[in-house]
Short mmCIF file of C-alpha atoms in Angstrom, two decimals:
data_model
loop_
_atom_site.label_atom_id
_atom_site.label_comp_id
_atom_site.label_asym_id
_atom_site.label_seq_id
_atom_site.Cartn_x
_atom_site.Cartn_y
_atom_site.Cartn_z
CA MET F 1 0.02 0.05 -0.01
CA PRO F 2 1.57 3.41 -1.11
CA ALA F 3 2.38 5.85 1.72
CA VAL F 4 -0.13 8.66 2.14
CA ARG F 5 1.14 11.95 0.72
CA LEU F 6 0.78 15.44 1.99
CA SER F 7 -1.00 16.24 -1.36
CA ASP F 8 -3.57 13.65 -0.42
CA VAL F 9 -4.26 15.37 2.76
CA ALA F 10 -4.56 18.73 1.12
CA LYS F 11 -7.07 17.49 -1.50
CA ASP F 12 -9.17 15.60 1.20
CA ALA F 13 -9.22 18.85 3.39
CA GLY F 14 -9.92 21.15 0.33
CA VAL F 15 -6.93 23.32 1.06
CA SER F 16 -3.61 24.15 -0.79
CA LEU F 17 -0.48 21.97 -0.37
CA ALA F 18 1.30 24.87 1.26
CA THR F 19 -1.61 25.30 3.88
CA ALA F 20 -1.66 21.69 4.84
CA SER F 21 2.33 21.78 5.17
CA ARG F 22 2.17 24.66 7.47
CA VAL F 23 -0.42 23.05 9.73
CA LEU F 24 1.19 19.59 9.82
CA ASN F 25 4.97 20.46 9.85
CA GLY F 26 4.79 22.91 12.61
CA SER F 27 5.36 26.21 11.02
CA SER F 28 4.76 29.53 13.00
CA ARG F 29 2.63 30.77 10.08
CA VAL F 30 -0.37 28.67 10.83
CA PRO F 31 -3.90 29.43 9.20
CA GLY F 32 -7.10 29.87 10.95
CA LYS F 33 -8.28 27.47 13.70
CA ALA F 34 -11.10 25.94 11.58
CA VAL F 35 -8.80 25.28 8.64
CA ALA F 36 -6.11 23.83 10.92
CA GLU F 37 -8.76 21.49 12.36
CA LYS F 38 -9.94 20.24 8.97
CA VAL F 39 -6.31 19.47 7.94
CA LYS F 40 -5.71 17.55 11.05
CA ILE F 41 -9.08 15.56 10.79
CA SER F 42 -8.04 14.58 7.19
CA ALA F 43 -4.65 13.54 8.23
CA ALA F 44 -5.86 11.43 10.97
CA LYS F 45 -8.55 9.71 8.76
CA LEU F 46 -6.07 9.01 5.92
CA GLY F 47 -3.20 7.80 8.51
CA TYR F 48 -0.67 10.49 7.30
CA VAL F 49 2.61 10.68 9.17
CA PRO F 50 4.52 14.10 8.76
CA ASN F 51 7.92 13.83 7.31
CA ALA F 52 10.52 14.65 10.01
CA GLN F 53 12.74 16.55 7.65
CA ALA F 54 9.91 18.79 6.27
CA GLN F 55 9.05 19.35 9.99
CA ALA F 56 12.57 20.36 10.83
CA LEU F 57 12.72 22.98 7.94
CA ALA F 58 9.38 24.49 8.86
CA ARG F 59 10.26 24.68 12.50
CA SER F 60 14.05 25.54 12.09
CA ARG F 61 14.57 22.72 14.50
CA SER F 62 14.68 18.88 14.41
CA GLY F 63 12.78 17.95 17.41
CA LEU F 64 15.57 15.57 18.44
CA ILE F 65 17.40 15.62 21.83
CA GLY F 66 20.66 13.78 22.30
CA LEU F 67 21.08 12.02 25.53
CA VAL F 68 24.49 10.72 26.55
CA VAL F 69 24.64 8.40 29.64
CA HIS F 70 27.77 6.25 30.81
CA ASP F 71 25.86 2.93 31.23
CA ILE F 72 22.25 2.44 30.66
CA ALA F 73 22.39 -0.87 32.88
CA ASP F 74 22.98 1.35 35.90
CA PRO F 75 19.71 2.09 37.48
CA TYR F 76 20.83 5.59 38.15
CA PHE F 77 21.29 6.47 34.52
CA ALA F 78 18.13 4.41 33.60
CA THR F 79 16.01 6.34 35.81
CA ILE F 80 17.15 9.76 34.62
CA ALA F 81 16.87 8.52 30.95
CA ARG F 82 13.40 7.36 31.51
CA GLU F 83 12.44 10.64 33.22
CA ILE F 84 13.88 12.78 30.41
CA GLN F 85 12.42 10.51 27.76
CA GLN F 86 8.87 10.93 29.15
CA GLN F 87 9.17 14.66 29.62
CA VAL F 88 10.65 15.29 26.21
CA PHE F 89 7.97 13.11 24.55
CA ALA F 90 5.24 15.12 26.21
CA SER F 91 6.66 18.06 24.08
CA GLN F 92 6.38 16.17 20.94
CA SER F 93 10.11 15.91 20.62
CA GLN F 94 12.10 12.54 20.71
CA VAL F 95 15.41 11.49 22.48
CA LEU F 96 18.21 9.73 20.86
CA LEU F 97 20.04 7.75 23.60
CA THR F 98 23.56 6.48 23.62
CA GLN F 99 26.12 5.33 26.18
CA THR F 100 29.72 5.81 26.52
CA ASP F 101 30.99 3.17 29.02
CA ARG F 102 33.05 5.90 30.24
CA GLU F 103 35.40 5.60 27.09
CA ILE F 104 36.70 8.83 25.56
CA ASP F 105 36.76 7.62 21.94
CA THR F 106 33.15 6.31 22.56
CA GLU F 107 31.93 9.57 23.95
CA VAL F 108 33.58 11.67 21.24
CA GLY F 109 32.03 9.40 18.52
CA ALA F 110 28.62 9.51 20.14
CA LEU F 111 28.65 13.26 20.34
CA ARG F 112 29.77 13.64 16.55
CA SER F 113 27.04 11.15 15.62
CA LEU F 114 24.32 13.03 17.53
CA ILE F 115 25.52 16.48 16.01
CA ALA F 116 25.38 14.95 12.70
CA GLN F 117 21.75 13.90 13.21
CA GLN F 118 21.05 17.73 13.87
CA VAL F 119 19.83 17.19 17.34
CA ASP F 120 18.58 20.53 18.86
CA ALA F 121 20.30 19.83 22.36
CA LEU F 122 22.62 17.40 24.03
CA VAL F 123 22.11 16.43 27.57
CA LEU F 124 25.22 14.61 29.13
CA VAL F 125 24.48 12.67 32.32
CA GLY F 126 27.26 11.61 34.95
CA SER F 127 30.81 12.86 35.76
CA HIS F 128 34.06 11.81 34.27
CA ARG F 129 37.58 13.26 33.57
CA TYR F 130 39.61 11.77 30.82
CA GLY F 131 42.78 13.86 31.20
CA ASN F 132 43.42 17.52 30.16
CA ASP F 133 43.88 16.95 26.39
CA SER F 134 40.75 14.63 26.12
CA ASP F 135 38.60 16.88 28.26
CA ALA F 136 39.68 20.04 26.10
CA ALA F 137 38.85 17.99 22.92
CA LEU F 138 35.26 17.28 24.32
CA ARG F 139 34.72 20.84 25.46
CA THR F 140 35.86 22.21 21.95
CA LEU F 141 33.24 19.89 20.34
CA LEU F 142 30.51 21.15 22.59
CA GLU F 143 31.52 24.77 22.15
CA GLY F 144 31.20 24.31 18.37
CA PHE F 145 27.76 22.72 18.77
CA ALA F 146 26.69 25.64 21.02
CA ARG F 147 28.05 28.25 18.71
CA HIS F 148 25.74 27.08 16.00
CA GLY F 149 22.64 27.24 18.23
CA GLY F 150 22.65 23.98 20.07
CA ARG F 151 21.77 23.64 23.65
CA VAL F 152 24.19 21.82 26.00
CA VAL F 153 23.12 20.53 29.51
CA GLY F 154 25.25 18.54 31.93
CA MET F 155 24.08 16.52 34.80
CA GLY F 156 26.70 15.79 37.21
CA GLN F 157 29.69 18.14 36.60
CA SER F 158 30.18 21.36 34.77
CA LEU F 159 31.23 21.00 31.28
CA GLY F 160 32.41 24.57 30.70
CA VAL F 161 29.61 24.95 28.23
CA GLY F 162 25.89 25.43 28.53
CA ARG F 163 24.17 24.87 31.88
CA THR F 164 24.76 22.18 34.57
CA ILE F 165 22.82 20.45 37.41
CA VAL F 166 25.27 19.55 40.08
CA PRO F 167 24.34 17.50 43.13
CA ASP F 168 26.18 18.64 46.22
CA ASN F 169 27.82 15.39 46.68
CA ALA F 170 30.32 16.08 49.44
CA ALA F 171 27.75 17.72 51.61
CA ALA F 172 25.05 15.09 51.16
CA ALA F 173 27.64 12.27 51.97
CA HIS F 174 28.72 14.09 55.12
CA GLU F 175 25.12 14.23 56.13
CA LEU F 176 24.79 10.64 55.66
CA ALA F 177 27.83 9.71 57.42
CA THR F 178 26.70 11.96 60.29
CA ALA F 179 23.34 10.31 60.52
CA LEU F 180 25.05 6.95 60.70
CA ILE F 181 27.19 7.87 63.62
CA VAL F 182 24.18 9.38 65.28
CA GLU F 183 22.49 6.12 64.92
CA GLY F 184 25.21 4.33 66.69
CA HIS F 185 27.58 3.04 63.93
CA ARG F 186 31.37 3.25 64.79
CA ARG F 187 32.95 0.78 62.19
CA PHE F 188 33.25 1.93 58.59
CA ALA F 189 34.52 0.78 55.23
CA VAL F 190 34.82 3.26 52.21
CA VAL F 191 35.56 3.03 48.63
CA GLN F 192 38.43 4.98 47.24
CA GLY F 193 40.67 5.08 44.12
CA ILE F 194 37.88 5.39 41.61
CA ALA F 195 39.89 7.15 38.95
CA GLY F 196 38.36 9.91 36.62
CA ILE F 197 34.98 10.02 38.40
CA PRO F 198 34.90 13.40 40.33
CA SER F 199 31.36 12.70 41.86
CA ALA F 200 32.66 9.44 43.54
CA ALA F 201 35.70 11.08 44.84
CA ASP F 202 33.62 13.99 46.34
CA ARG F 203 31.12 11.60 47.96
CA THR F 204 33.86 9.33 49.56
CA GLY F 205 35.62 12.69 50.70
CA GLY F 206 32.49 14.17 52.20
CA PHE F 207 31.83 10.89 53.95
CA ILE F 208 35.32 10.56 55.46
CA ALA F 209 35.33 14.33 56.51
CA ALA F 210 32.35 13.55 58.82
CA LEU F 211 34.05 10.43 60.28
CA THR F 212 37.16 12.57 60.94
CA GLU F 213 35.22 15.11 62.77
CA ALA F 214 33.78 12.43 64.97
CA GLY F 215 37.22 11.07 65.69
CA ILE F 216 36.60 7.87 63.64
CA GLU F 217 38.96 6.48 61.08
CA PRO F 218 37.64 4.07 58.32
CA GLU F 219 38.58 0.44 59.36
CA LEU F 220 38.81 -0.71 55.61
CA SER F 221 39.42 1.29 52.43
CA VAL F 222 38.80 -0.62 49.14
CA GLU F 223 39.55 0.14 45.45
CA ALA F 224 36.64 -1.01 43.08
CA ASP F 225 34.71 -0.02 39.97
CA LEU F 226 31.72 2.10 40.22
CA THR F 227 29.46 -0.51 38.76
CA ARG F 228 27.49 -3.56 39.90
CA ALA F 229 30.55 -5.71 39.31
CA GLY F 230 32.66 -3.32 41.51
CA GLY F 231 29.99 -3.86 44.24
CA TYR F 232 30.83 -7.62 43.85
CA GLN F 233 34.60 -6.66 44.19
CA LEU F 234 33.68 -4.71 47.27
CA ALA F 235 31.82 -7.54 48.86
CA ALA F 236 34.69 -10.12 48.28
CA ARG F 237 37.13 -7.67 49.88
CA ILE F 238 34.78 -7.17 52.95
CA GLN F 239 34.56 -11.08 53.36
CA GLU F 240 38.30 -11.32 53.29
CA HIS F 241 38.45 -8.49 56.02
CA LEU F 242 35.93 -10.21 58.18
CA ALA F 243 37.74 -13.64 57.85
CA ASP F 244 40.87 -12.01 59.10
CA LEU F 245 39.55 -10.38 62.23
CA PRO F 246 40.47 -12.28 65.46
CA ALA F 247 36.96 -12.21 66.86
CA ALA F 248 33.39 -11.27 66.09
CA GLU F 249 32.74 -7.52 66.78
CA ASP F 250 29.85 -6.21 68.69
CA LEU F 251 28.88 -3.62 65.84
CA PRO F 252 28.53 -4.30 62.11
CA LEU F 253 30.89 -3.08 59.68
CA CYS F 254 29.12 -0.16 57.86
CA VAL F 255 30.18 0.11 54.15
CA PHE F 256 29.71 3.27 52.16
CA ALA F 257 29.53 2.76 48.40
CA PRO F 258 29.40 6.09 46.47
CA ALA F 259 26.87 4.80 44.06
CA ASP F 260 23.49 2.93 44.56
CA VAL F 261 24.52 0.30 41.69
CA MET F 262 27.79 -0.56 43.51
CA ALA F 263 25.86 -0.80 46.98
CA LEU F 264 23.20 -3.05 45.51
CA GLY F 265 25.87 -5.34 43.83
CA ALA F 266 27.73 -5.56 47.15
CA LEU F 267 24.44 -6.37 49.05
CA GLY F 268 23.53 -9.20 46.69
CA GLU F 269 26.93 -10.63 46.92
CA LEU F 270 27.27 -10.35 50.65
CA ARG F 271 23.94 -12.29 51.08
CA ARG F 272 25.11 -14.93 48.42
CA HIS F 273 28.15 -15.72 50.81
CA GLY F 274 26.05 -15.94 53.84
CA ILE F 275 27.08 -12.60 55.33
CA GLU F 276 23.96 -11.08 57.29
CA VAL F 277 23.00 -7.50 56.45
CA PRO F 278 22.65 -5.54 58.44
CA THR F 279 23.69 -7.76 61.42
CA GLN F 280 27.39 -8.34 60.36
CA VAL F 281 27.62 -5.76 57.66
CA ALA F 282 25.52 -2.63 57.04
CA VAL F 283 25.53 -1.12 53.63
CA ALA F 284 24.83 2.46 52.44
CA GLY F 285 24.86 3.83 48.90
CA PHE F 286 24.22 7.08 47.03
CA GLY F 287 21.68 8.23 44.38
CA GLY F 288 18.11 7.21 45.35
CA VAL F 289 17.43 4.82 42.62
CA PRO F 290 13.89 3.01 42.76
CA ASP F 291 15.80 -0.35 43.03
CA ALA F 292 17.07 0.73 46.33
CA ALA F 293 13.78 0.77 47.98
CA ASP F 294 12.97 -2.72 46.63
CA ALA F 295 16.08 -4.31 47.91
CA ASN F 296 15.97 -6.78 50.91
CA PRO F 297 16.58 -5.15 53.18
CA PRO F 298 15.84 -1.74 51.64
CA LEU F 299 18.90 0.33 51.00
CA THR F 300 20.04 3.08 53.11
CA THR F 301 21.11 5.97 50.51
CA ILE F 302 21.12 9.52 49.61
CA ALA F 303 18.04 10.11 47.49
CA LEU F 304 18.88 12.78 44.85
CA PRO F 305 15.75 14.45 43.26
CA LEU F 306 16.08 12.59 39.93
CA HIS F 307 12.57 13.53 38.61
CA ASP F 308 13.27 17.21 39.28
CA MET F 309 16.72 16.96 37.82
CA ALA F 310 15.37 15.60 34.70
CA ARG F 311 12.50 18.18 34.58
CA GLN F 312 15.23 21.00 34.88
CA ALA F 313 17.09 19.69 32.18
CA VAL F 314 14.24 19.36 29.91
CA GLU F 315 13.09 22.80 30.54
CA TRP F 316 16.40 24.13 29.54
CA VAL F 317 16.65 22.29 26.24
CA LEU F 318 13.12 23.21 25.23
CA GLU F 319 13.00 26.86 26.21
CA PRO F 320 12.80 29.28 23.47
CA PRO F 321 15.90 30.61 22.00
CA ALA F 322 17.35 33.76 23.82
CA THR F 323 16.99 37.04 22.33
CA ASP F 324 19.85 39.70 22.13
CA GLU F 325 18.56 41.19 25.15
CA ASP F 326 18.71 37.98 27.39
CA ALA F 327 21.51 36.27 25.59
CA ALA F 328 23.69 36.61 28.85
CA GLU F 329 21.35 33.95 30.32
CA ASP F 330 22.89 31.39 27.97
CA ALA F 331 26.24 31.83 29.62
CA PRO F 332 27.59 28.86 31.55
CA SER F 333 25.58 28.38 34.76
CA GLU F 334 24.93 25.92 37.41
CA VAL F 335 22.10 24.67 39.56
CA HIS F 336 22.97 22.78 42.57
CA VAL F 337 20.52 20.20 44.18
CA ARG F 338 20.74 18.52 47.64
CA GLY F 339 19.85 14.85 48.33
CA GLU F 340 17.81 13.42 51.20
CA VAL F 341 19.26 10.93 53.78
CA LEU F 342 17.11 7.74 53.87
CA LEU F 343 17.91 5.44 56.57
CA ARG F 344 16.66 1.97 55.96
CA GLY F 345 17.05 -1.52 56.69
CA THR F 346 20.61 -2.05 55.44
CA THR F 347 22.04 -0.02 58.25
CA ALA F 348 19.58 -0.84 61.00
CA LEU F 349 21.24 -1.64 64.36
CA THR F 350 18.37 -3.60 65.79
CA GLY F 351 19.51 -7.10 66.54
CA ALA F 352 23.19 -6.24 66.31
CA GLY F 353 24.82 -7.99 69.05
#
């Protein structure tokens, strides 16, 4: 069956081809309401689907938003991607999603591909540093995109281009550690040595700062990847540490993983090895992904306002272009967000003994 053409819609509605095009392709020069409604009824009746290229020409925009995440299997990135997808779709735009696996060549290739697809905006989720030269190359690419009218939004770290939503990682982790100390925890393990991920370093740094202020030193420091598999590595190291202790301790070892995906991986692996949570080991994460509430026991974490972060990003990429008078508003800017401490079952001291 041949595709329905715009001329078929125009003929059925009794209007010119140009009028039908203005109505269905999103031109700002829309005819009267009655005529527009007649064209839309004909298009629906005939099953006409507007041509994306024609719409882009009429609107001077493609209606495409490029979304770049590190790992879509991580529930943090998956949750943000879903929130952005839903909110962008409500505006009749579409999201092109790609993941980088925190590889510089993959990220550069993904950005070039999205720019070639003529996306209206780029949203980059997550923090990473690849080194001075590579970071400069990424910034140059984004600056060129912005100079030609593209919007750039970062979620996690400042890109030096466009606008950024930055969680107050250190302050939130400090608050979490303080809350755990108040609850009665005195033995802690932390994750350090995660290269190239500023957010993880900030979270661990804030957590340790609160311990130091309370006169507590971490009992164990572990190097592991900021992934679910890294959580497995963390659990294995904890198991070794517990086996080396001369006698059972009165209080559990409280482990802080600077990402929920890592904490969830550690939680599952600890239970698989017969280590009781929270009686022997307590676990806390960071991020506030939905999976954290469904874990058994539910995961203590810092819940970031992921829905609000996504909403802010979408508002920025979809807002009308700045005029000469308010062009200054497109200068790089940041919005900081705070998370909420959620003390749950994985750090409960009830029954510790």
